[in-house]
Each structure stands twice: as C-alpha cells, then as structure tokens.
Coordinates of C-alpha atoms and ligand atoms in Angstrom, one line a residue:
X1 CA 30.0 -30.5 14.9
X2 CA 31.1 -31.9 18.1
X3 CA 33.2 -29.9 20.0
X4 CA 37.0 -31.4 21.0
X5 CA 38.1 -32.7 24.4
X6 CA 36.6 -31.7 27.8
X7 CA 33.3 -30.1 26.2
X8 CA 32.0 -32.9 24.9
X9 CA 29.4 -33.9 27.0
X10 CA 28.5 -37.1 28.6
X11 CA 24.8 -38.1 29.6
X12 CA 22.9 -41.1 29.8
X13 CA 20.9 -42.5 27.0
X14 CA 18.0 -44.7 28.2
X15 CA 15.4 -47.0 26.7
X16 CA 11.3 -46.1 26.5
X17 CA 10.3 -46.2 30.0
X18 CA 9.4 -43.5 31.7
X19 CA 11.7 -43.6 34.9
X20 CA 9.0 -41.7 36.9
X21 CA 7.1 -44.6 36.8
X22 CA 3.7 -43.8 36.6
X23 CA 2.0 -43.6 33.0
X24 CA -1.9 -42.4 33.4
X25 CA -4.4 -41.8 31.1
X26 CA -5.6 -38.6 30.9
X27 CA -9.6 -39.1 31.0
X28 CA -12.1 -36.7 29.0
X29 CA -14.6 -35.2 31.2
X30 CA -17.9 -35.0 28.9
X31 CA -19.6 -31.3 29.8
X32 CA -22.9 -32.7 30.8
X33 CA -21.9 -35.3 33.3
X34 CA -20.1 -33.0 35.9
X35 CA -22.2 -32.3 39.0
X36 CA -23.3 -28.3 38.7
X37 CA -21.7 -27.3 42.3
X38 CA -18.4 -29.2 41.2
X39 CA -15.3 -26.6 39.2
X40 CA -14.8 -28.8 36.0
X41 CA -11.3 -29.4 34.9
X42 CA -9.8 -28.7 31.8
X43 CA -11.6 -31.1 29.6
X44 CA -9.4 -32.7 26.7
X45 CA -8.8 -35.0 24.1
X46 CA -6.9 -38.5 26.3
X47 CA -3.4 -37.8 26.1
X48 CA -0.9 -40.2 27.3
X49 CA 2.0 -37.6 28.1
X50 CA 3.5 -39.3 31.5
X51 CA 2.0 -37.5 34.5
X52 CA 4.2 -37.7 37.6
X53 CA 3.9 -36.3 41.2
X54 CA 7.2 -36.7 43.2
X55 CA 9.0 -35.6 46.0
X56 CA 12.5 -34.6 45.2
X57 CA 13.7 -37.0 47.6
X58 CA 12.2 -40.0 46.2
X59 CA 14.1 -39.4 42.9
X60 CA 17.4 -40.0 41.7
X61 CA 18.4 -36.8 39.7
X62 CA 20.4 -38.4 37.6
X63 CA 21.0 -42.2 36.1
X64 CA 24.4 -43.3 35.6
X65 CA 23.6 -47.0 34.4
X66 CA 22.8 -46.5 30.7
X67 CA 25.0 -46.0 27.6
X68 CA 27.0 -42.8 27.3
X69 CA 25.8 -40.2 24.8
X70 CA 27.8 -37.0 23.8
X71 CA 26.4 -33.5 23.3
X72 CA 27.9 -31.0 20.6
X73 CA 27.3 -28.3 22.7
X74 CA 24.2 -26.8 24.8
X75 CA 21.0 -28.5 24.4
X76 CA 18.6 -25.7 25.6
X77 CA 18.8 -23.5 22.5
X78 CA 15.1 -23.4 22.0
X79 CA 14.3 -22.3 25.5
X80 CA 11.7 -23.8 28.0
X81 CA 7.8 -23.7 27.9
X82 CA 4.8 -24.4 30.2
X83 CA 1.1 -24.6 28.6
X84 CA -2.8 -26.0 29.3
X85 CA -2.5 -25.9 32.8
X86 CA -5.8 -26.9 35.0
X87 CA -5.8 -26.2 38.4
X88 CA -3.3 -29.5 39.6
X89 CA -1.0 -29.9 37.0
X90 CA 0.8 -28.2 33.5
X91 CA 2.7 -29.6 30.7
X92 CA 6.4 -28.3 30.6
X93 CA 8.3 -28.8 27.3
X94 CA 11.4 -28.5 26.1
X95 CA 13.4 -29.5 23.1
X96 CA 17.1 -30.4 22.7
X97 CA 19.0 -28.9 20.0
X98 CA 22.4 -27.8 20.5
X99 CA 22.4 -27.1 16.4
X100 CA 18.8 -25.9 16.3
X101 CA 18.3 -24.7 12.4
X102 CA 20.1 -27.7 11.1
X103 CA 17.5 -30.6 12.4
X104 CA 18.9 -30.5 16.2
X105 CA 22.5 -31.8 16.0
X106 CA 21.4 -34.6 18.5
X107 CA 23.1 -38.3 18.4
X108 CA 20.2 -41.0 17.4
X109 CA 19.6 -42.3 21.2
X110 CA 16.7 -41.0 22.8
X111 CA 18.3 -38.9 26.0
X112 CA 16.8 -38.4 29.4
X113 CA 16.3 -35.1 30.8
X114 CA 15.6 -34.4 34.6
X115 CA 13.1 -31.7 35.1
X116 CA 12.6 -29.9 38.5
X117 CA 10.3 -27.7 39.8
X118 CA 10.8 -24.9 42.5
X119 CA 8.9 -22.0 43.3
X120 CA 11.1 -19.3 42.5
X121 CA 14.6 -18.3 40.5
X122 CA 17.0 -20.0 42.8
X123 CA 15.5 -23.5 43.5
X124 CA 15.9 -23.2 47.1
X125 CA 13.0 -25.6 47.7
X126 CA 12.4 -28.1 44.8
X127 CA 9.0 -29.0 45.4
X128 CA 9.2 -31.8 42.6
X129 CA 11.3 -33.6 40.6
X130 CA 12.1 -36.3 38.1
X131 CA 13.6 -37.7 34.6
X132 CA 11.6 -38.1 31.1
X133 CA 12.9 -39.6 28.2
X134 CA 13.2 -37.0 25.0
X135 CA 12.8 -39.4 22.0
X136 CA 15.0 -39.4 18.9
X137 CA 11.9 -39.9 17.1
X138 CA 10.3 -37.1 18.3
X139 CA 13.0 -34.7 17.6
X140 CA 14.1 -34.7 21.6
X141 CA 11.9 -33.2 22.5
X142 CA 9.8 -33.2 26.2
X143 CA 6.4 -33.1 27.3
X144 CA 6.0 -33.8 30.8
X145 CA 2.7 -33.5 32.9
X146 CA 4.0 -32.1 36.4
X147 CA 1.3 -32.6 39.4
X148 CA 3.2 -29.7 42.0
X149 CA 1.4 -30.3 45.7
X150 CA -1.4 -28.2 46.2
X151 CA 0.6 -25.9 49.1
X152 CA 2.3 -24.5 46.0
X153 CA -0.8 -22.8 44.1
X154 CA 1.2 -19.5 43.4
X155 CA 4.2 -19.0 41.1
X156 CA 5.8 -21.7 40.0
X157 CA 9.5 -22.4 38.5
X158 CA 11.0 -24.8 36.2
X159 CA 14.1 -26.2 34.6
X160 CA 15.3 -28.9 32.6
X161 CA 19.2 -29.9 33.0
X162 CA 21.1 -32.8 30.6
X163 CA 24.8 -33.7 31.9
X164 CA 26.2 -30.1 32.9
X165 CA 23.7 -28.4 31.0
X166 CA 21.0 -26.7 32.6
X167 CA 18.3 -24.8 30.3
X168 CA 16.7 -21.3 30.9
X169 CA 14.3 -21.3 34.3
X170 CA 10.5 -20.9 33.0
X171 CA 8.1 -19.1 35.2
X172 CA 4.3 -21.2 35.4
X173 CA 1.4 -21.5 37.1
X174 CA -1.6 -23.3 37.9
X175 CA -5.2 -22.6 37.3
X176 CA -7.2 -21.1 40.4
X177 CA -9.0 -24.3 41.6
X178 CA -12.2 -22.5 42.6
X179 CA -13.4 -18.9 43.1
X180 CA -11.1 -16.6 41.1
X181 CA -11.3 -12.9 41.0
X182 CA -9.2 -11.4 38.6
X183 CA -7.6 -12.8 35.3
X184 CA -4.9 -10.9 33.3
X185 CA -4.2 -13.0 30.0
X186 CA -2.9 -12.4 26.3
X187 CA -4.6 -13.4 23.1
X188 CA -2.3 -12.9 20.0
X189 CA -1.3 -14.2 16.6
X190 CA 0.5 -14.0 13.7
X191 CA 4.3 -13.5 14.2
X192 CA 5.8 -13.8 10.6
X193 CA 9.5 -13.7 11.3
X194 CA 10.2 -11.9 7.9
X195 CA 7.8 -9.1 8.5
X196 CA 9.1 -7.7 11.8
X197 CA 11.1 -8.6 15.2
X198 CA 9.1 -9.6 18.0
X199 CA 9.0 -6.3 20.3
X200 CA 5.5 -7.5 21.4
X201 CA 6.4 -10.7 22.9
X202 CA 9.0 -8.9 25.0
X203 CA 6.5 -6.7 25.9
X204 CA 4.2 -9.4 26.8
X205 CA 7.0 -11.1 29.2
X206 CA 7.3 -7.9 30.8
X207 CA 3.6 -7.7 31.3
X208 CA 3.8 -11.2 33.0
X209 CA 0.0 -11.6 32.4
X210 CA -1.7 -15.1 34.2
X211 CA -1.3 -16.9 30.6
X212 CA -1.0 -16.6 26.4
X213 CA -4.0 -17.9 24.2
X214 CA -2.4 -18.5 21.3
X215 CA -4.6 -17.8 18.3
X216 CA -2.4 -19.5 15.3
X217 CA 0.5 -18.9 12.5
X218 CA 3.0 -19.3 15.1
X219 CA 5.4 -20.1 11.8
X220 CA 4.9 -19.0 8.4
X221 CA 6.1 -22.0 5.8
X222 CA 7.1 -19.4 3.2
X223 CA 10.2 -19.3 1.7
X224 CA 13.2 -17.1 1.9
X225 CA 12.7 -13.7 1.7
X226 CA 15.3 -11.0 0.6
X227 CA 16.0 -8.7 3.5
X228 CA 17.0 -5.2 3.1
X229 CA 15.5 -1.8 3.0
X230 CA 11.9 -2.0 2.5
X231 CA 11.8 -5.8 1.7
X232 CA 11.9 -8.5 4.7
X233 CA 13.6 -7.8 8.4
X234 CA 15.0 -11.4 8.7
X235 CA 15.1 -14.5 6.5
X236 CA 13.6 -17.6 7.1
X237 CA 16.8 -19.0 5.3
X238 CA 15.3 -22.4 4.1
X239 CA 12.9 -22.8 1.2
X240 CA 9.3 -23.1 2.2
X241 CA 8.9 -26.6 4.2
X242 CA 7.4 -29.5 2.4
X243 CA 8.3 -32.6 4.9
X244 CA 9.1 -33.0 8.7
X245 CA 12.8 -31.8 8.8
X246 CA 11.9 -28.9 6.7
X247 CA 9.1 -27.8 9.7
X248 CA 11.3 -28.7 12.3
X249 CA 14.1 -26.6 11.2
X250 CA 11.0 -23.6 11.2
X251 CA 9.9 -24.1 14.3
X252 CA 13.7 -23.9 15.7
X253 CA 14.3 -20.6 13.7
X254 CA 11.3 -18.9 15.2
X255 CA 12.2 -20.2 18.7
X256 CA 15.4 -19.3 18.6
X257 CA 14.0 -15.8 19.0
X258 CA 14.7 -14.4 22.6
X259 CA 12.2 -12.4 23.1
X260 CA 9.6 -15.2 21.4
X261 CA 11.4 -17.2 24.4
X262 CA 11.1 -14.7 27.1
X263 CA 7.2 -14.3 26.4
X264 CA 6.8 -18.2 26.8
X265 CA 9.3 -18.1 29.8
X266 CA 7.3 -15.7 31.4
X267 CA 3.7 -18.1 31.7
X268 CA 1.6 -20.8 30.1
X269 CA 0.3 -20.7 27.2
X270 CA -2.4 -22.0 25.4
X271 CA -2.2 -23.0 21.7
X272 CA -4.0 -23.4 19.0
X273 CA -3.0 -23.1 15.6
X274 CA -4.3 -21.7 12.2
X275 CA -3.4 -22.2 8.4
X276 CA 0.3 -21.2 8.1
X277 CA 1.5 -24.1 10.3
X278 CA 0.6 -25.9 7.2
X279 CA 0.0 -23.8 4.4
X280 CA -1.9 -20.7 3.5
X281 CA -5.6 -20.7 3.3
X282 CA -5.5 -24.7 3.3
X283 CA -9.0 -26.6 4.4
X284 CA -9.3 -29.2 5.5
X285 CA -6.8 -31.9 3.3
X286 CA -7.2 -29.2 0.5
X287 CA -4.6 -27.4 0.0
X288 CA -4.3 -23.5 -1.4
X289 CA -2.8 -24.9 -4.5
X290 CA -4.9 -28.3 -5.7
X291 CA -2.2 -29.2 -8.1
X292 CA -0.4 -30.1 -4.8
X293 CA -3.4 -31.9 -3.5
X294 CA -2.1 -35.6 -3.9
X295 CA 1.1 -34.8 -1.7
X296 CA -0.9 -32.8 0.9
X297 CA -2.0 -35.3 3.4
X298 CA 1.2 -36.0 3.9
X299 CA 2.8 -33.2 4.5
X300 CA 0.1 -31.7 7.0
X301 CA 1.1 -34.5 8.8
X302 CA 4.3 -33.5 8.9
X303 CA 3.5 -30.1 9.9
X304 CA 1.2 -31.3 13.0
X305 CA 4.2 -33.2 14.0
X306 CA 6.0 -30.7 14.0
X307 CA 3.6 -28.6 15.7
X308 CA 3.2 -31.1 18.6
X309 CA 6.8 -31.1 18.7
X310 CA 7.4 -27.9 19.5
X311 CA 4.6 -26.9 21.5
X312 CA 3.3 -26.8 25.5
X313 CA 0.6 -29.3 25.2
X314 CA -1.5 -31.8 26.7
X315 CA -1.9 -33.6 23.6
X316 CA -0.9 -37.1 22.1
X317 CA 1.4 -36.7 18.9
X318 CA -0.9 -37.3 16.0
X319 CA -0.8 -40.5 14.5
X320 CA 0.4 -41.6 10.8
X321 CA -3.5 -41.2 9.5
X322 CA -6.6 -39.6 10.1
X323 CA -7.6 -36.5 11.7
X324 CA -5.5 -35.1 14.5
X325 CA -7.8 -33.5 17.5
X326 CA -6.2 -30.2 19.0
X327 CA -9.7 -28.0 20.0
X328 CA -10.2 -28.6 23.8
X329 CA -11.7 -26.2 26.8
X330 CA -9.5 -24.9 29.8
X331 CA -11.2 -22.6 32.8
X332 CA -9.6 -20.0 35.3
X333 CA -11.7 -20.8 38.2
X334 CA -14.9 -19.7 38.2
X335 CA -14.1 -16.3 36.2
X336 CA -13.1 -17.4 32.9
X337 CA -14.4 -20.9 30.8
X338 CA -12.5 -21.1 27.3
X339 CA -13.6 -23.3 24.2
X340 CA -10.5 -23.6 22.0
X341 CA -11.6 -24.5 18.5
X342 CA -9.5 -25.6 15.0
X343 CA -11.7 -23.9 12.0
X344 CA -9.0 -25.2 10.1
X345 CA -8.9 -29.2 9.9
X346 CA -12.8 -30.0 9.3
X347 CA -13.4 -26.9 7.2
X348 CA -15.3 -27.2 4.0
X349 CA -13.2 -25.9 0.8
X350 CA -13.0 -21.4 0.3
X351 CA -16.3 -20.9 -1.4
X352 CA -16.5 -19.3 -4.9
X353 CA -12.3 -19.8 -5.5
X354 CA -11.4 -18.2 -2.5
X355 CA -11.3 -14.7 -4.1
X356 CA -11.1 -11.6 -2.2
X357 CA -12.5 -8.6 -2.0
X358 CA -14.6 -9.3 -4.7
X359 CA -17.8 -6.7 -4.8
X360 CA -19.6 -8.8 -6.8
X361 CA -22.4 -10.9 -5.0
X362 CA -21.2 -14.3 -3.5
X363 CA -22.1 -17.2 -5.3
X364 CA -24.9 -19.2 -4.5
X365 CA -22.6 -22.4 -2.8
X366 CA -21.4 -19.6 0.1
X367 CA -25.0 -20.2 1.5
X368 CA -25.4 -24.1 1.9
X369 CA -26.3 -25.6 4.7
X370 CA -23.8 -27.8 5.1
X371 CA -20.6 -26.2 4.6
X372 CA -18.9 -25.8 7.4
X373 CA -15.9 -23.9 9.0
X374 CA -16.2 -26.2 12.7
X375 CA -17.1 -29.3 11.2
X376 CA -20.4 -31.0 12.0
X377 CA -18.5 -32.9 15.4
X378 CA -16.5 -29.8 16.8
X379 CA -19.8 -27.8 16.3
X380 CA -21.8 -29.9 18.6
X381 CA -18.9 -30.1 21.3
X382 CA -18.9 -26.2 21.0
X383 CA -22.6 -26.2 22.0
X384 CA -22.3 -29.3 24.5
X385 CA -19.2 -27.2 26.1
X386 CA -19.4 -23.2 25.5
X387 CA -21.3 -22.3 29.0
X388 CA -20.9 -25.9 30.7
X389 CA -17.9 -24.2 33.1
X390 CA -20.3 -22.8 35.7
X391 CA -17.8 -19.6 34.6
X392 CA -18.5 -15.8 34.5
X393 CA -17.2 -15.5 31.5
X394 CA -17.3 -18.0 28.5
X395 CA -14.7 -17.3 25.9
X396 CA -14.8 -18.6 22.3
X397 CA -10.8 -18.7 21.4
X398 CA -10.8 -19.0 17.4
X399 CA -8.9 -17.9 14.5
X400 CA -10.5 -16.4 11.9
X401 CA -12.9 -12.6 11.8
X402 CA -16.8 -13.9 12.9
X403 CA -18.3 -10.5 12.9
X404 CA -20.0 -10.1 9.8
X405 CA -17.7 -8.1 7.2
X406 CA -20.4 -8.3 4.0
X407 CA -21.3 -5.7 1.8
X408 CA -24.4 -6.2 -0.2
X409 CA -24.0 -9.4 -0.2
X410 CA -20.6 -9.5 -1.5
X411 CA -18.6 -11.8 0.5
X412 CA -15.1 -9.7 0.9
X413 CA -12.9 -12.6 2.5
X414 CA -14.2 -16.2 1.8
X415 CA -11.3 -17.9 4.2
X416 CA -13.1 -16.2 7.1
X417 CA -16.7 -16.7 8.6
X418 CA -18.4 -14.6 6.2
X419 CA -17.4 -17.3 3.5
X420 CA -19.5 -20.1 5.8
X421 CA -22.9 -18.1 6.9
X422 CA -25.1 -21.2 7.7
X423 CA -22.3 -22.5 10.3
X424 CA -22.2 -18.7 11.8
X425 CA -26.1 -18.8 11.9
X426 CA -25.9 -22.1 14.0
X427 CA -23.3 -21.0 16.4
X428 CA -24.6 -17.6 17.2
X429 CA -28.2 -19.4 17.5
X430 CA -26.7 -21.8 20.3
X431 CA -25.9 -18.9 22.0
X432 CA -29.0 -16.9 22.3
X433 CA -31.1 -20.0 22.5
X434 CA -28.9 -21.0 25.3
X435 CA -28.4 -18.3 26.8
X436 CA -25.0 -18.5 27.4
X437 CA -23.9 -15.4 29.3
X438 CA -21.1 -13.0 28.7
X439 CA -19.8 -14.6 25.6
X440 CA -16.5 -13.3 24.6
X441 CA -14.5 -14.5 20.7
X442 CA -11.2 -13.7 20.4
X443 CA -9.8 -13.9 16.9
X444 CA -6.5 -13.4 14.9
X445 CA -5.4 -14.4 11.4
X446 CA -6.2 -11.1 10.0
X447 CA -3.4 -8.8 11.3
X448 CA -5.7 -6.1 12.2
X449 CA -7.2 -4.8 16.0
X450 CA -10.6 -5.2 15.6
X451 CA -13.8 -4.5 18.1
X452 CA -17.7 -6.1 16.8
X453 CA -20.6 -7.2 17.8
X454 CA -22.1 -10.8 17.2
X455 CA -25.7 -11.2 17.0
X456 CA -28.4 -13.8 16.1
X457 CA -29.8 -12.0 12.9
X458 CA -28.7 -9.3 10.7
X459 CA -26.0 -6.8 11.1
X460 CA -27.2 -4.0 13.3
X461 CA -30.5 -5.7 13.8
X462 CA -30.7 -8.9 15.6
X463 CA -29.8 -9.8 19.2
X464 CA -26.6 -9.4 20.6
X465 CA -25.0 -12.6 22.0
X466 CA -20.9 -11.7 21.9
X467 CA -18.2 -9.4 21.6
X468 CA -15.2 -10.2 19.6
X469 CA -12.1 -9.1 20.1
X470 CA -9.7 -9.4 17.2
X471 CA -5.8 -8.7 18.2
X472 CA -4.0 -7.9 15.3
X473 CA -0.5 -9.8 14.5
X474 CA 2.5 -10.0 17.2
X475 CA 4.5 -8.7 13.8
X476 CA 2.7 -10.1 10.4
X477 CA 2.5 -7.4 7.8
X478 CA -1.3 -5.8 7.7
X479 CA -3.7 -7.0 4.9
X480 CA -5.9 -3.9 4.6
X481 CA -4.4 -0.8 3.5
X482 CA -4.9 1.6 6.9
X483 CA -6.4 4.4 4.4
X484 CA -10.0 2.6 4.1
X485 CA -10.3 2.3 8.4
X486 CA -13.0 4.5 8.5
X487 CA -14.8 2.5 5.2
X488 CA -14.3 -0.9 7.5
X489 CA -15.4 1.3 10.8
X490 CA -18.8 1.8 9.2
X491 CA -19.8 -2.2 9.3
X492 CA -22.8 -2.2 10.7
X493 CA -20.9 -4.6 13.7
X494 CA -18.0 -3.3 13.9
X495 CA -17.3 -1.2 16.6
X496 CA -13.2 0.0 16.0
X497 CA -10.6 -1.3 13.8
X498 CA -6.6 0.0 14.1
X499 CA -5.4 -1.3 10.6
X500 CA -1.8 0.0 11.1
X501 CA -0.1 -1.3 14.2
X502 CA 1.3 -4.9 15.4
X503 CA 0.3 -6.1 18.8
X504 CA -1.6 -7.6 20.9
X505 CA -4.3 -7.4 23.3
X506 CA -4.0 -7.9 26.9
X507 CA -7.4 -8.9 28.8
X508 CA -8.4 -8.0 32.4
X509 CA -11.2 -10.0 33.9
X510 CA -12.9 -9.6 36.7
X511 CA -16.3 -10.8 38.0
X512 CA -17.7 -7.2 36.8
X513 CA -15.7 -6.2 33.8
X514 CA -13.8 -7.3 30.9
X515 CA -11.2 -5.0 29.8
X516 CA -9.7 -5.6 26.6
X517 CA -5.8 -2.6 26.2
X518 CA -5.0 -3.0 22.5
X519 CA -1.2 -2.7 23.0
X520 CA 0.8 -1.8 19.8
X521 CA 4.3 -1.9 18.6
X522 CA 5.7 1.8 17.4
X523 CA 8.1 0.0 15.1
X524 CA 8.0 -3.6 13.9
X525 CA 11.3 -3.1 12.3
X526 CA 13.4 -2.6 15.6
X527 CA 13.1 -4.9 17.8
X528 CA 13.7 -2.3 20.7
X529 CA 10.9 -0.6 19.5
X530 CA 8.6 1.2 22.5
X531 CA 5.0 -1.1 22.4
X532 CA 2.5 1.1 24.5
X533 CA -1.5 1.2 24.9
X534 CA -3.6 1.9 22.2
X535 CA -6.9 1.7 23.5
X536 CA -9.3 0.2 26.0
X537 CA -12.6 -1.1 25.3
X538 CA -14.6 -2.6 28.2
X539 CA -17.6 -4.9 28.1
X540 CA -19.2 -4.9 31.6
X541 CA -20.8 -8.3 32.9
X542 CA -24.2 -9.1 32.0
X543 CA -24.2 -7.1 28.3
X544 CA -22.7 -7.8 24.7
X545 CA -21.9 -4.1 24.2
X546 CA -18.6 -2.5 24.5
X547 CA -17.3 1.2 25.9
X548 CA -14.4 2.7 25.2
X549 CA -12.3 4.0 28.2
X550 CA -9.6 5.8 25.9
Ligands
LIG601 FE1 -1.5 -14.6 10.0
LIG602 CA1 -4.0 -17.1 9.1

C-alpha cells in the first residue's frame, strides 16, 4: 500500500547497465596451476556479478536522469549482508522490500541503489562508492563485488541508500592476504523458524567472530504450524512453498528476524545450503515424495533462485535448466583453506527407502560403488582442491554426519554418509593417500553437537585423517531423543555428542591449535534466552585427535 502525500518516495529507475561501468569476469583459478610460493585466491565457479573499484569522488551518488519510481515505504526491511570475501574484494547484498512477506511491495522497474563503503559506523571517510541496478526480475535484489583499496585491510563498513532511505550499516571484512595468525569463525545450521527464536545468532553478532560458514536449512519449506504451548514458537504463516513467490516470501519471513540480521550485520558469511531450501531429504531432482517427481525440477529451480536471491554470494543466478554450481573453496591466509561442497544436487537417491533407524542390516544397494553423495565431478574437485591452499589447516565445510554412525551393519540414517560408504571410502582415502594435513569437517543437518573421528578403515581401527565437528542447529528441534547420549557416545568414532541444546560452535585457529567452544542456547523458546559455553574440544596441529579443555 503506498503511503499518501510527502512519504511517497521518489528514486530513479534505470535501464540494465551497470552505471559503475566496469563488468569483469570473474576467472576460475584451477588448484594445480598456481605457483606453490603464491597465496591462491578464493577459487570459484565464473560469476558475472559487476565488480567495481571507485573513488568516491569519481561517482555520482545519485542519478537524477531516469524515470521516477515511488516507494511504499522503507526498502531495507530485510537488512544488509556481506559474504565469500578473498583477500581484495566481498559481495555485499541487499534486497528491497518495503512489504517483505507479501513478494516485496516494489513497482515493476528495476531501481538503482548506491552502495558506499567506509571503515567505520559514521562514514567519515567513504573509501568507495557507486550505484548497481536491483532488478525487478530478480526480486530487487543486489549483489555487488566491492574491490576496497588495499590501505583498508581491517574492518570494513557498508550501506545501501534508495531516495531518502538509507539501510542498516553492515560490518565486513577481507581475507588476510598472506600470513595469518589467528581465525575466529562460526559454523552453524539449521534455524527452523517454528522451532525456536534465534538467541544464537544474537549471540553470534555479539561474538563478532572473522566470518559465518553457513552449513544449510537456512529456511524450512514446511507449512504453517500452530503456535501455542508446547506446539510451534512462530508461524511460517504461508503454506509450504511450491514456486518462486512462495520461496521468496520464506526467505523474507526468516530475514525479517533481527537478530538473524544482526548475526549477518556483524561479518561475512559463507553459504552453502542443504535439503530444506528445497525440500526434505530430496537428491538430486528426486524429491522426498516421488509422486511429486514430475513437478520437481521445476520447483528446485525456483528454490535456487530464490536462494541466490537472498544470499551474500559470488555466484551467477542459476539458469532456467541444468545443474546450478554452488561448492567453491575460500582461504584465510595461510591459516585456514576451506572446500565448500553441495552433497545435495549430484547425490544418488536415499538407499533402501530412506528408512531410519532401522536395526536391520542395510540392504545390499547401500554398498555400490557408484552411488554417490558428491557426485563423480565434485568428488574429484574435492581431491584436486582439499590441501591445494598451501594452508595450515584444510577444512572440509559439508552438511550431513560423515563419522561412521553404523551398528552391525545396520545403516541408522540413510540421508547421511553412512547411507553412501563407497563415496566415504574414496574421500577419506584421498586424504591419507594425500596426506593432506590437519583435515578438519564441519557438519550440520542433524541438530545435534557432535565430536568424531574420520579414518581410512574401520571404526576404531584404521588411520586417522580428520576431526569432524558437528554444530547442532541455530534453533531446529533435535532428532535423537537426549536419553540415548551415552548409547550414541559409545560409537566407536565418536568422541561427544550434546543431544539437547541449540547452538553453534565458534572455532579459534591458530597456527598451533584448533579450538572448537560448543556454545548453547538455555532456552530456544525466549528469544532473550542466556547462550553460554558448553564445552571446548581442541585438536592441536599435526594430529587427528581431539582433547577436551572443559
Ligand atoms: Fe536441519
Ligand atoms: Ca538437513
């Protein structure tokens, strides 16, 4: 509804281009071609996102020339982001949606939006600047690839503004271009709306760690859910999402949270995504139900869309067909090389009908060769790129459990990598063959904190090659009921498991020690709820073994 008189606003609509001028091509960086002595940079599928270095004076900050366009109201409702930054540039996003849970509320004109950057809260010094179009058909909103000059390599500030509208201020920063000698980062997951307020991510924001790995279900397409005493804590309001506008208006309900907001205000992040940005438990263009299978293709497009949409990241939109390539690497100097996968697009089918906890021996098609959970291409840019960073640390970011969870052969959860052995077999191979050093996987999906041990061979018996740190759910409901912790506990791998708590887990890295605080939420259900340190498990350089410290 548009607002009478003096608050309608006026801005300028524009055409395509890019005012800013210059439209690069982001180039992929193949592993094995980078000289050893060089620092690689964040190596990723080509993107096409407009990349611009300016100085603020060399700008206009506005343009007056093109057709008017009113607003309804503020724009800025869904807050600001940064993500995938490499050590000289970072995406910043935005959306514009002055009636966020009702598909935007924004005229049909694409709209431009000047961004600045600064390097603190006031903008006193705005060390670059310049205007990107938000396109109608990309529900407004903005991805811009900002290029600050190097003298600015600490914190960094941002802003959109749209006519007298000026959004929330975001708080970034670069990666460390070469030696680096601490890290303080975030992995978490699973933040059901429904199921609990978000507690964690103000904790996270308060935390103001160097950046987020995002590990998947940022939304959850269910539909709504009564709310009341011992049922849900919020409503999605809308029935589950079938089609573009129906994932849109998602997205905008879960970031019109403010403390979802503050945690993405507060640094990058890095996103990937797992199965309830499309559906549960799909694989691959297979969905959970296969009576919806002929309507499926299209509607994970939809849901990538949307994803891209609404997300930090230095990716393309996906196109009308085909697959849509989101696993990439980033590094934090020399201290920290991550491989980002998607076990969810080129995955083979659930084996044995996706039943769980069965005790009954898996049936024979778990242990083919060639199913797969990476796909046969991801897999071998995995090995080509897990250990190419010249990095202390390698990190395999991932979504679903890898430490081995089987019980006399009885395959308890088939969606995770229990159900696909032979593609487990392979990976964990690479990395003992390889010896790639100090392999960390960090996990969600499964709403539980979890600590285990990956090796090359059986359970408790074959080499070591990672630790995998599993970080529960920001506020998802838990899956295992918290009275069979100590039966989970006594998996031959599996080092700790906290079964009752939300959270997350907050990593310190160093070139000695990585130190992994399980933080948890005292009370999902009030969103002031107290979110303190649960325990502390260390892995020191040079061994896949953990200690706790408390
Ligand atoms: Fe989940
Ligand atoms: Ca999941």
């Amino acid at each position: 509804m548009f607002l009478a008189g003096s608050a309608a606003v006026v801005v300028a609509a524009c055409s395509d281009d890019d005012t800013t001028g210059s439209t690069d091509l982001k180039t992929t960086t193949p592993a094995t071609t980078i000289p050893e002595t060089a620092i690689p940079e964040t190596t990723i599928p080509e993107s096409t996102i407009p990349e611009t270095t300016v100085p603020a004076t060399t700008i206009p900050a506005t343009t007056t020339s093109l057709a008017p366009i009113e607003l309804s109201g503020d724009p800025f409702t869904l807050g600001v982001a940064s993500g995938d930054p490499d050590s000289t540039s970072i995406v910043l996003w935005t959306r514009l949606a002055p009636d966020p849970l009702d598909g935007g509320g924004m005229p049909s004109d694409d709209v431009e939006v000047t961004w600045e950057l600064g390097t603190d809260e006031t903008f006193a010094e705005i060390v670059a600047t310049g205007v990107i179009t938000a396109e109608a058909a990309h529900a407004h909103s903005v991805h811009v690839i900002v290029t600050p000059p190097r003298a600015t390599d600490g914190l960094l500030t941002y802003r959109f503004r749209v006519g007298q509208y000026t959004s929330a201020v975001g708080r970034t920063k670069l990666a460390p271009a070469g030696s680096a000698s601490l890290a303080r980062f975030v992995s978490a997951s699973c933040q059901n709306y429904q199921d609990g307020f978000y507690a964690a991510h103000r904790d996270i924001a308060e935390q103001q760690p160097d950046f987020v790995l995002w590990l998947g279900d940022y939304i959850y397409e269910g539909g709504a859910a009564t709310v009341g005493e011992g049922a849900a804590v919020r409503s999605h309001l809308t029935p589950e999402p079938m089609d573009l506008d129906g994932y849109r208006n998602r997205y905008a309900l879960y970031k019109s949270d403010l403390d979802l907001q503050a945690a993405h205000h507060a640094c990058p992040w890095l996103i990937v995504w797992d199965d309830h940005e499309v559906e549960n438990n799909y694989a691959a263009e297979i969905p959970q139900d296969t009576a919806e299978a002929s309507a499926f293709v299209a509607r994970r497009l939809a849901a990538y869309t949307a994803w891209w949409e609404h997300q930090p990241v230095r990716l393309d939109p996906p196109q009308a067909s085909g697959e849509y390539r989101i696993y990439r690497d980033a590094q934090w100097g020399d201290l920290v090389g991550i491989t980002l996968l998607d076990t969810r697009q080129y995955r083979t089918d659930q084996a044995c009908g996706d039943i769980t906890l069965s005790l009954d021996p898996a049936c024979p098609e778990t242990f083919d060769d060639d199913r797969t959970l990476t796909g046969d291409e991801q897999e071998q840019w995995l090995f080509d790129t897990v250990g190419s960073h010249g990095t202390t640390w390698n990190v395999i970011a991932q979504q679903v459990v890898m430490s081995n969870l089987t019980l006399n052969g009885a395959v308890l959860n088939f969606d995770q990598w229990d159900g696909y052995p032979a593609n487990r077999d392979r990976v964990l191979r690479h990395l003992a063959d390889a010896e790639v050093p100090n392999v960390i996987v960090l996990s969600g999906d499964i709403h539980l904190a979890g600590i285990g041990i990956l090796r090359d061979g059986e359970p408790g018996i074959g080499q070591a090659v990672a630790v995998e740190f599993v970080d529960t759910s920001i506020s998802s409901s838990g899956l295992i009921d918290p009275a069979v912790t100590e039966l989970v506990k006594s998996f031959p791998d599996i080092v700790d498991v906290e079964l009752a708590y939300r959270g997350y887990t907050l990593h310190t890295v160093t070139p000695t020690d990585w130190s992994a605080e399980y933080r948890i939420v005292e009370a999902v259900t009030d969103p002031e709820s107290r979110v303190t340190a649960y325990k502390t498990y260390v892995v020191d350089e040079g061994a896949a073994a953990v200690r706790s410290v408390g």
